[in-house]
Structures are given as structure tokens and as C-alpha cells.
């Protein structure tokens, strides 16, 4: 029996315009049905269904019995046009028969307004309008709907309780007709909050590494819930607890050394790689800057951390084989203008590049070497320095990791690399903004001067300076955040329309959830958790590479071989689509379909091939 067998009543449908439908008939909003494949399926499946049953007039060609109902909502002036759920079920049956795709009505949790019933006493019920087909357009049919007074005169007065239920039903139906459902919006909102939370956690961990935020002490009990603490001691106990959980932090005095220990005593290593803007984008420069947090012990950071910035060591490597290539079309290249305050450029070959880069990730960390000796620095007794924990830093660092791999050096193979921090994300966490900012803009905001940007050595040094400046600024400006956020919303409210104002408030609420007080950012995040590429990406401009990252993520094999959920009579079973069989929960027919078979199906629907293969059923639950 169909999972929605109740939508196939034996009652005959009305045939006279304005005739009220029997209360046992269930309906679906016509607009929601027309958008159904695009909202419920991935790109490939939705295209197959669309070409076979929706596009090029096929949807109207089926013929639909139209009904109308006035929603009684202030926001919806037009009546709602509905079709019987039994006709929608017939469409689903045809899709299963012809395309071997098993489909269901969307679940109530995801689309509560897709399937509507009107069994409550006293509420209006849909009225017959006519048939939608190739000879009668929807506009023509809607023009036949009687005015609202007709509906009012024919229905008894609705009591408050029934009206509330009817109104909720109509609101859900209107929502189901929109391109994005409330479920999808909530999902996107959760994804945005998760992303923002990851940026804010990066910020807190960066501050812990620099000793301007304490580590969270586990196992501490909230004294407010401990009745044994005397009232006179409670205030101090709460202060100690809030500090231990990083909820309330003391003001940061930049004229004093870091107030907390430097978490993990890490060495920051910042990388920037420049490539030629044309052809196969050969690499022309490598910049590597280092900041050893052990050099900061007992040293005040100074204004914006400028005193700490003096401890940054930077190296600038130019590739001999690409010395003749100069960028000028998309960026103003300045490979020959490495700032003297950072040091002097060094020439290396492609062949030596992996070994030279590797030396910068070992002691003595970016100190220029006279010879390629593997980067070991010995003390008086000849004992090598111990391995230190490393934190990789960059601005939009995914691209730099890619270029290092292109050179033959994979930084993710380092056993002592605990995580990577991206200053583009740190800046977004500080400023509570979604869009990334260029390094030059960040330097201006930090009141730092950056000369000859797009020189790899300069960019590496300035990126590490930005890390320090953002971490310090975020700790010293946090007290004004709530006031600034309110002023920001007030300013926007004066110039934006209602929808934009609502979005601005939603944005602030999301940041409030993402950047909650307390915590130390949690454990470091390994590189693979950021979804950074492990294989070479297509070449092209920086913008093109970013697009390629998104495109590859969307079209990756993991998604093409995505997990399907089999729902049969309320039971579930899962399987991977790799041409293997996945039995249904009741031991019935077996469902599977490989990606190649689905592409064949798409070609068959397109009419590009004749005949085709008999495809096994693939399932899709909603």
C-alpha cells in the first residue's frame, strides 16, 4: 500500500465551479508540486525528472483538477490554488514506473504544508475551479475564481480555535510554495552558525597560543549551584569560576607580558606562495615567516602587538627557473622588492625547493642557512633541538598548501603540525562579518603599514603580524562589541527595507550563538577537517581556484556515491550507491543504481539514445 494511501479516496471529485470538496479529500499546493523535484532531489535526479515530467509543457499536459481556497492571511491576497493529492500520487507512480525512481511525499517535518487536509469542522474547504491542461493556462483558470465575498457568504463564522488551526495550515502551505522551505532555511542557518563558530574557536585558540586567553579548566563546578558556599564568599568564587571557564577575562594590559601561559609553546610558521598569473601558473616566489612563542615570554606585546612583531623572522625565496616571469595584469608583481627590514631574497631552484622549505619547518626555523644541512641546529654538545609543536598560518591558506604540494612539499605530513590558522577567518570572527577581506584591508584596519604587497616574503610577514594584531585587538575591543553591534543594527534599520533588517538581526543572532562567551577554542583542528585539498586543483586565477574548490566539493565522488536512505513503510536502511545492492527494510525488492546508469537514464530522457538499459530501482525518501 502507498505510504500515503489515505490520499486516494473513493469519493468522486466535484465537477462544478465553486462546489466545495468533500472533507476527506487531501490536497497539495500546485506551486509546491511544480517545484517539488528541484527542492527534493539533487541536480542529476531533478534534471531527469524535470525533462521527463515537468519541462516543455509536460506538467500541464498531464491535466490537473484545480481547486482554490482563500487563505484569510493578511500577507497573501491571492487565493491558494490546490490539486488533489491523489493526482500527485499518480504522478509519483508514473515516475517510479518510467524512471525506476521510488519517490514519496515530503515528510511533515520538512514540508508540513505540502499535504493538506481540511477535516476540521467549521473551517473553509477548497472549491472546484476547473481543469489545467495545454488548452487552459493557469492565469485563465485563476481569473475564474469568484471574489472573496463569495467565500465569506457561503461559510459559517469560524471560531477562534478553528481559525488559528486554519491559519497555521495556510501559512505552512504558502511556505511550501517558496523555492526554499523553512527546513532548508533552518539547515542553512545551522551551517552558517557552525562555520562562524569554527572561526570564533580559531580566534580563541590563537589567543591561547599567544597567552592572552587562559586555558579552560575542566571539571569546575558552578559555585552558584553549590549551597555550601557562604554568601560572603560567593562573589569571589563566581569570579574564579568565570575566569577558569574563560567567561569573564581581565582587561588586557599591553604594557605587561602575556598574563597567561603560552598554550603548547608553539612555533607559528606562516607561508605565502606567489605564482605567475598566466599559462600553467608556475611558482615564482615563496615567503616563510616564523614566530617562536618562547621568544615572547616576559615580553609585553605593546600597541597592537608591535613589540612581538619584531620577533618575527622571515625568508623570501625566488625560483631561478621563473625569474623572468613578472605579474602585471591581475596583480602588480614586486618579486624584487622584499622589504630590507625583513632580510634579503634568496635564490633557489625547483629541485632544491622541497629541501629548503622543509628546513624552515625544523629548528632553527627560518634562520638563513649557508648550506643545505637539513636545518638542524646543535648546541655546544651537538644535541639536536627537540621537535616543537607547529601551527601553520596563512591568508586563504588552502591555496598556499596546494602550491607547496605542487613544489613537492606536503606540510600535512608533519607529525608535529597540530593545526592551521587562517587570518581571513580570524578577521571575520573579530569583525563578525561573512565575506573575507584582503590582507591589505586588514592591515589598514589594524593601523599597520604594509609595503609592496604580493611579494611572497612581505605577505608572509604581514600575515603573521595580522595574526598578532587581530588576537590583541579582539581582546582589547571586546567590551564595546555589544554596543557596536547595536549601533550597527540601528544604522542599518534606518536605510534597509524590512527583509534586510530582519536578515541583519538574524546575522547578529547567529554570531551571538557562534561567539558565545567562555571556552578556549577547544582542541586544535587537523588540516583534513578543514576540507583542504589533498590533490592538485585546476590552474587559473586565485578567483578561479576558489571556484574550483567549491565546484570540486560539490561534484566530488563522495557526493556522487552519496548515501541513500531507504524508507519502506516507516522503516529505514542505508547503503552506498556503488553498484552494490541495498535490500529494503522489509526484505522486499532490492534497490541500487550506479552513477553511470543514472547518466544513461538522463541521456535516454533527453532522447539522445534509443532503447537503453533496464535500470534497477533507486530509492529516495523524504
Short mmCIF file of N, CA and C in Angstrom, two decimals, residues 203 207 210 254 301-307 309 312 395 422-424 426-431 437-450 459 461-477:
data_model
loop_
_atom_site.label_atom_id
_atom_site.label_comp_id
_atom_site.label_asym_id
_atom_site.label_seq_id
_atom_site.Cartn_x
_atom_site.Cartn_y
_atom_site.Cartn_z
N UNK A 203 39.86 31.87 16.64
CA UNK A 203 40.31 33.08 17.32
C UNK A 203 40.72 32.79 18.77
N UNK A 207 44.46 33.11 20.51
CA UNK A 207 44.72 33.91 21.71
C UNK A 207 45.36 33.07 22.81
N UNK A 210 49.00 32.63 22.13
CA UNK A 210 49.74 33.87 22.40
C UNK A 210 49.67 34.30 23.86
N UNK A 254 48.53 45.80 27.58
CA UNK A 254 49.54 45.55 26.55
C UNK A 254 50.92 46.03 26.96
N UNK A 301 53.42 42.81 24.75
CA UNK A 301 53.11 42.86 23.31
C UNK A 301 53.21 44.25 22.72
N UNK A 302 52.93 45.28 23.53
CA UNK A 302 52.93 46.64 23.02
C UNK A 302 51.67 46.93 22.22
N UNK A 303 51.59 48.13 21.69
CA UNK A 303 50.41 48.55 20.93
C UNK A 303 50.21 47.66 19.71
N UNK A 304 49.02 47.06 19.61
CA UNK A 304 48.64 46.14 18.53
C UNK A 304 49.60 44.96 18.43
N UNK A 305 50.43 44.75 19.47
CA UNK A 305 51.39 43.65 19.45
C UNK A 305 52.65 43.96 18.66
N UNK A 306 52.97 45.25 18.46
CA UNK A 306 54.10 45.62 17.61
C UNK A 306 55.43 45.15 18.18
N UNK A 307 55.54 45.10 19.52
CA UNK A 307 56.79 44.61 20.11
C UNK A 307 57.00 43.14 19.79
N UNK A 309 55.81 41.67 17.18
CA UNK A 309 56.03 41.55 15.73
C UNK A 309 57.51 41.63 15.37
N UNK A 312 59.41 38.35 14.70
CA UNK A 312 59.12 37.53 13.51
C UNK A 312 60.36 37.44 12.63
N UNK A 395 46.95 33.37 4.83
CA UNK A 395 45.76 34.14 4.47
C UNK A 395 45.15 33.46 3.26
N UNK A 422 43.85 30.53 9.75
CA UNK A 422 43.69 31.37 8.56
C UNK A 422 43.31 32.78 9.01
N UNK A 423 44.14 33.76 8.70
CA UNK A 423 43.86 35.12 9.14
C UNK A 423 42.60 35.68 8.50
N UNK A 424 42.21 35.17 7.33
CA UNK A 424 40.94 35.60 6.73
C UNK A 424 39.78 35.21 7.63
N UNK A 426 40.08 34.53 10.97
CA UNK A 426 40.24 35.24 12.24
C UNK A 426 39.66 36.65 12.14
N UNK A 427 39.89 37.30 11.01
CA UNK A 427 39.37 38.65 10.83
C UNK A 427 37.85 38.65 10.80
N UNK A 428 37.26 37.64 10.14
CA UNK A 428 35.80 37.55 10.11
C UNK A 428 35.25 37.31 11.51
N UNK A 429 35.94 36.51 12.31
CA UNK A 429 35.50 36.28 13.69
C UNK A 429 35.57 37.57 14.50
N UNK A 430 36.61 38.34 14.29
CA UNK A 430 36.76 39.60 15.03
C UNK A 430 35.71 40.61 14.63
N UNK A 431 35.50 40.75 13.34
CA UNK A 431 34.59 41.77 12.84
C UNK A 431 33.15 41.30 12.71
N UNK A 437 38.20 39.37 3.74
CA UNK A 437 38.84 40.64 3.40
C UNK A 437 40.26 40.39 2.93
N UNK A 438 40.75 41.28 2.09
CA UNK A 438 42.11 41.18 1.60
C UNK A 438 43.09 41.53 2.71
N UNK A 439 44.30 41.04 2.55
CA UNK A 439 45.33 41.29 3.56
C UNK A 439 45.57 42.78 3.73
N UNK A 440 45.59 43.53 2.62
CA UNK A 440 45.81 44.97 2.71
C UNK A 440 44.75 45.68 3.53
N UNK A 441 43.49 45.27 3.37
CA UNK A 441 42.40 45.89 4.13
C UNK A 441 42.54 45.59 5.62
N UNK A 442 42.98 44.38 5.95
CA UNK A 442 43.16 44.01 7.36
C UNK A 442 44.26 44.84 7.98
N UNK A 443 45.34 45.03 7.26
CA UNK A 443 46.45 45.83 7.79
C UNK A 443 45.99 47.27 8.06
N UNK A 444 45.20 47.83 7.16
CA UNK A 444 44.69 49.19 7.37
C UNK A 444 43.83 49.24 8.63
N UNK A 445 42.96 48.24 8.81
CA UNK A 445 42.08 48.20 9.98
C UNK A 445 42.88 48.07 11.27
N UNK A 446 44.02 47.39 11.19
CA UNK A 446 44.88 47.22 12.37
C UNK A 446 45.84 48.39 12.55
N UNK A 447 45.76 49.36 11.66
CA UNK A 447 46.64 50.52 11.68
C UNK A 447 48.09 50.10 11.53
N UNK A 448 48.31 49.12 10.66
CA UNK A 448 49.65 48.65 10.33
C UNK A 448 49.97 49.03 8.89
N UNK A 449 51.21 49.34 8.61
CA UNK A 449 51.63 49.72 7.27
C UNK A 449 52.18 48.51 6.55
N UNK A 450 51.68 48.26 5.35
CA UNK A 450 52.17 47.15 4.55
C UNK A 450 52.72 47.64 3.22
N UNK A 459 54.30 39.44 2.23
CA UNK A 459 52.96 38.96 2.59
C UNK A 459 53.02 37.98 3.76
N UNK A 461 55.22 37.92 6.19
CA UNK A 461 55.49 38.69 7.41
C UNK A 461 54.25 39.46 7.86
N UNK A 462 53.57 40.11 6.90
CA UNK A 462 52.39 40.90 7.25
C UNK A 462 51.23 40.01 7.71
N UNK A 463 51.14 38.82 7.16
CA UNK A 463 50.08 37.91 7.60
C UNK A 463 50.30 37.49 9.04
N UNK A 464 51.55 37.22 9.42
CA UNK A 464 51.84 36.86 10.81
C UNK A 464 51.63 38.06 11.73
N UNK A 465 51.95 39.26 11.24
CA UNK A 465 51.65 40.47 12.01
C UNK A 465 50.14 40.61 12.22
N UNK A 466 49.38 40.29 11.18
CA UNK A 466 47.92 40.38 11.29
C UNK A 466 47.39 39.41 12.34
N UNK A 467 47.96 38.22 12.39
CA UNK A 467 47.54 37.26 13.41
C UNK A 467 47.70 37.85 14.80
N UNK A 468 48.85 38.43 15.06
CA UNK A 468 49.10 39.04 16.38
C UNK A 468 48.14 40.20 16.61
N UNK A 469 48.02 41.09 15.62
CA UNK A 469 47.18 42.26 15.79
C UNK A 469 45.72 41.93 16.02
N UNK A 470 45.20 40.96 15.26
CA UNK A 470 43.79 40.58 15.42
C UNK A 470 43.56 39.98 16.80
N UNK A 471 44.47 39.10 17.25
CA UNK A 471 44.31 38.47 18.56
C UNK A 471 44.33 39.50 19.67
N UNK A 472 45.22 40.49 19.58
CA UNK A 472 45.32 41.53 20.60
C UNK A 472 44.11 42.46 20.55
N UNK A 473 43.76 42.92 19.34
CA UNK A 473 42.63 43.84 19.18
C UNK A 473 41.33 43.20 19.66
N UNK A 474 41.12 41.93 19.34
CA UNK A 474 39.88 41.26 19.74
C UNK A 474 39.75 41.17 21.25
N UNK A 475 40.89 41.06 21.95
CA UNK A 475 40.85 41.01 23.42
C UNK A 475 40.63 42.38 24.03
N UNK A 476 41.13 43.43 23.40
CA UNK A 476 41.03 44.76 23.99
C UNK A 476 39.77 45.50 23.57
N UNK A 477 39.11 45.05 22.48
CA UNK A 477 37.91 45.74 21.99
C UNK A 477 36.63 44.99 22.28
#
